[in-house]
Amino acid sequence: MKLYHIGNYLHRHKIPLLPKVFNILIRLIHNSAIFSETSIGTNTVFAYGGIGVVIHKRSTIGKNCVIGSNVTIGGKSKSINVPVIGDNCFIATGAKILGEITIGNNCVIGANCVVVKNVPDNSLVAGVPGKIIKSDIDPKDYY
């Protein structure tokens, strides 16, 4: 996350070339695609150093989230907009969040789940395609 934070700081202050250098360093060191342009909230962590994580440049991720390894957060081929992830979410290993969707606050996305529809707050989602398994949950019970 330190490389992301430095690159994001440089991007926000409109320093032209250095954010791209940090994007390359993240790819080489962590084997992931987490861009400096992405908006990631404070205290968000990547499990196992973010190995295999791919996050679209325009995606927004809230505060206090936990993102597992091999997670993909991005758009669909004919969609311009990308996912928005709320605060306090847990996204398990291998999950895919695709398209112009919103994941609410305090949600849990199960391992290898493919989410293509909006998810309301306090929901547990699992399966392919992702379905709401349980509502009104406390995400701390699941990680």
C-alpha positions as a Markdown table, in Angstrom:
| # | Residue | x | y | z |
|---|---|---|---|---|
| 1 | Met | 0.0 | 0.0 | 0.0 |
| 2 | Lys | 2.9 | 2.4 | 0.5 |
| 3 | Leu | 3.7 | 2.4 | -3.2 |
| 4 | Tyr | 0.1 | 3.1 | -4.0 |
| 5 | His | -0.1 | 5.9 | -1.4 |
| 6 | Ile | 3.0 | 7.6 | -2.8 |
| 7 | Gly | 1.8 | 7.2 | -6.4 |
| 8 | Asn | -1.6 | 8.5 | -5.5 |
| 9 | Tyr | -0.2 | 11.5 | -3.7 |
| 10 | Leu | 1.9 | 12.3 | -6.8 |
| 11 | His | -1.1 | 11.8 | -9.1 |
| 12 | Arg | -3.3 | 14.1 | -7.0 |
| 13 | His | -0.6 | 16.8 | -7.1 |
| 14 | Lys | -0.4 | 16.5 | -10.9 |
| 15 | Ile | 3.2 | 15.4 | -11.1 |
| 16 | Pro | 3.3 | 13.9 | -14.6 |
| 17 | Leu | 5.7 | 10.9 | -14.9 |
| 18 | Leu | 6.3 | 9.6 | -11.4 |
| 19 | Pro | 2.9 | 8.0 | -10.8 |
| 20 | Lys | 3.4 | 5.8 | -13.8 |
| 21 | Val | 6.8 | 4.7 | -12.3 |
| 22 | Phe | 5.0 | 3.7 | -9.1 |
| 23 | Asn | 2.3 | 1.8 | -11.2 |
| 24 | Ile | 5.1 | -0.2 | -12.8 |
| 25 | Leu | 6.8 | -0.9 | -9.4 |
| 26 | Ile | 3.5 | -2.2 | -8.0 |
| 27 | Arg | 3.2 | -4.5 | -11.0 |
| 28 | Leu | 6.7 | -5.8 | -10.6 |
| 29 | Ile | 6.8 | -6.2 | -6.8 |
| 30 | His | 3.3 | -7.3 | -6.0 |
| 31 | Asn | 2.2 | -8.9 | -9.3 |
| 32 | Ser | -0.9 | -6.7 | -9.3 |
| 33 | Ala | -2.5 | -3.9 | -11.2 |
| 34 | Ile | -3.4 | -1.2 | -8.6 |
| 35 | Phe | -3.1 | 2.2 | -10.3 |
| 36 | Ser | -2.2 | 5.5 | -8.7 |
| 37 | Glu | -5.4 | 7.0 | -10.2 |
| 38 | Thr | -7.7 | 4.7 | -8.2 |
| 39 | Ser | -9.4 | 6.1 | -5.2 |
| 40 | Ile | -8.8 | 3.8 | -2.2 |
| 41 | Gly | -10.0 | 4.8 | 1.2 |
| 42 | Thr | -7.9 | 4.9 | 4.4 |
| 43 | Asn | -7.2 | 1.6 | 6.3 |
| 44 | Thr | -8.0 | -0.5 | 3.3 |
| 45 | Val | -5.7 | -3.6 | 3.2 |
| 46 | Phe | -4.8 | -6.2 | 0.6 |
| 47 | Ala | -4.4 | -9.8 | 1.8 |
| 48 | Tyr | -1.1 | -11.4 | 0.9 |
| 49 | Gly | 0.3 | -8.1 | -0.3 |
| 50 | Gly | -2.3 | -7.8 | -3.0 |
| 51 | Ile | -1.0 | -10.7 | -5.2 |
| 52 | Gly | -3.0 | -10.9 | -8.4 |
| 53 | Val | -5.3 | -8.0 | -7.6 |
| 54 | Val | -6.6 | -6.0 | -10.6 |
| 55 | Ile | -8.4 | -2.8 | -9.9 |
| 56 | His | -9.7 | -0.4 | -12.7 |
| 57 | Lys | -8.2 | 3.1 | -12.6 |
| 58 | Arg | -11.6 | 4.8 | -12.2 |
| 59 | Ser | -12.9 | 2.4 | -9.4 |
| 60 | Thr | -13.6 | 3.8 | -6.0 |
| 61 | Ile | -13.0 | 1.7 | -2.9 |
| 62 | Gly | -14.2 | 2.9 | 0.6 |
| 63 | Lys | -12.5 | 3.0 | 4.0 |
| 64 | Asn | -11.6 | 0.0 | 6.1 |
| 65 | Cys | -12.0 | -2.6 | 3.4 |
| 66 | Val | -10.2 | -6.0 | 3.2 |
| 67 | Ile | -9.4 | -7.2 | -0.3 |
| 68 | Gly | -8.2 | -10.8 | -0.9 |
| 69 | Ser | -5.7 | -12.1 | -3.4 |
| 70 | Asn | -6.7 | -12.5 | -7.1 |
| 71 | Val | -9.6 | -10.1 | -6.9 |
| 72 | Thr | -10.7 | -8.2 | -10.0 |
| 73 | Ile | -12.7 | -5.0 | -9.8 |
| 74 | Gly | -13.4 | -3.5 | -13.2 |
| 75 | Gly | -15.8 | -2.6 | -16.0 |
| 76 | Lys | -17.5 | -4.6 | -18.7 |
| 77 | Ser | -16.5 | -4.4 | -22.3 |
| 78 | Lys | -19.3 | -2.0 | -23.4 |
| 79 | Ser | -19.8 | -0.1 | -20.1 |
| 80 | Ile | -18.0 | 3.2 | -19.4 |
| 81 | Asn | -18.5 | 3.2 | -15.7 |
| 82 | Val | -16.9 | 1.0 | -13.1 |
| 83 | Pro | -17.7 | -0.4 | -9.7 |
| 84 | Val | -17.9 | 1.6 | -6.5 |
| 85 | Ile | -17.2 | -0.2 | -3.3 |
| 86 | Gly | -18.6 | 1.1 | 0.0 |
| 87 | Asp | -16.9 | 1.3 | 3.4 |
| 88 | Asn | -16.1 | -1.7 | 5.7 |
| 89 | Cys | -16.4 | -4.4 | 3.0 |
| 90 | Phe | -14.7 | -7.7 | 2.9 |
| 91 | Ile | -13.9 | -9.1 | -0.6 |
| 92 | Ala | -12.7 | -12.7 | -0.5 |
| 93 | Thr | -10.1 | -14.3 | -2.6 |
| 94 | Gly | -10.8 | -14.6 | -6.3 |
| 95 | Ala | -14.0 | -12.5 | -6.3 |
| 96 | Lys | -14.9 | -10.5 | -9.5 |
| 97 | Ile | -16.8 | -7.3 | -9.3 |
| 98 | Leu | -17.7 | -6.2 | -12.8 |
| 99 | Gly | -19.6 | -3.4 | -14.5 |
| 100 | Glu | -21.4 | -0.3 | -13.5 |
| 101 | Ile | -22.4 | -1.4 | -10.0 |
| 102 | Thr | -22.3 | -0.3 | -6.4 |
| 103 | Ile | -21.4 | -2.5 | -3.5 |
| 104 | Gly | -22.9 | -1.0 | -0.3 |
| 105 | Asn | -21.3 | -0.4 | 3.1 |
| 106 | Asn | -20.6 | -3.4 | 5.4 |
| 107 | Cys | -20.8 | -6.1 | 2.7 |
| 108 | Val | -19.1 | -9.4 | 2.4 |
| 109 | Ile | -18.4 | -10.8 | -1.1 |
| 110 | Gly | -17.6 | -14.6 | -1.0 |
| 111 | Ala | -14.7 | -16.3 | -2.5 |
| 112 | Asn | -14.7 | -16.7 | -6.3 |
| 113 | Cys | -18.1 | -14.8 | -6.4 |
| 114 | Val | -18.9 | -12.9 | -9.6 |
| 115 | Val | -20.9 | -9.8 | -8.8 |
| 116 | Val | -22.6 | -8.1 | -11.7 |
| 117 | Lys | -25.6 | -6.4 | -9.9 |
| 118 | Asn | -25.8 | -3.8 | -7.2 |
| 119 | Val | -25.5 | -5.0 | -3.6 |
| 120 | Pro | -27.3 | -3.2 | -0.8 |
| 121 | Asp | -25.7 | -2.3 | 2.6 |
| 122 | Asn | -25.0 | -5.1 | 5.1 |
| 123 | Ser | -25.3 | -8.0 | 2.7 |
| 124 | Leu | -23.5 | -11.3 | 2.2 |
| 125 | Val | -23.1 | -12.2 | -1.5 |
| 126 | Ala | -21.9 | -15.6 | -2.9 |
| 127 | Gly | -22.1 | -17.7 | -6.0 |
| 128 | Val | -21.7 | -17.3 | -9.8 |
| 129 | Pro | -23.4 | -15.0 | -10.6 |
| 130 | Gly | -23.4 | -13.4 | -7.1 |
| 131 | Lys | -26.7 | -13.6 | -5.2 |
| 132 | Ile | -27.5 | -12.1 | -1.8 |
| 133 | Ile | -27.4 | -15.0 | 0.7 |
| 134 | Lys | -28.0 | -13.0 | 3.8 |
| 135 | Ser | -29.0 | -9.4 | 4.7 |
| 136 | Asp | -28.4 | -7.3 | 7.8 |
| 137 | Ile | -25.0 | -8.8 | 8.6 |
| 138 | Asp | -22.1 | -7.6 | 10.6 |
| 139 | Pro | -19.1 | -8.1 | 8.3 |
| 140 | Lys | -16.7 | -8.6 | 11.2 |
| 141 | Asp | -18.4 | -12.0 | 11.8 |
| 142 | Tyr | -17.1 | -13.2 | 8.4 |
| 143 | Tyr | -13.4 | -12.4 | 8.6 |
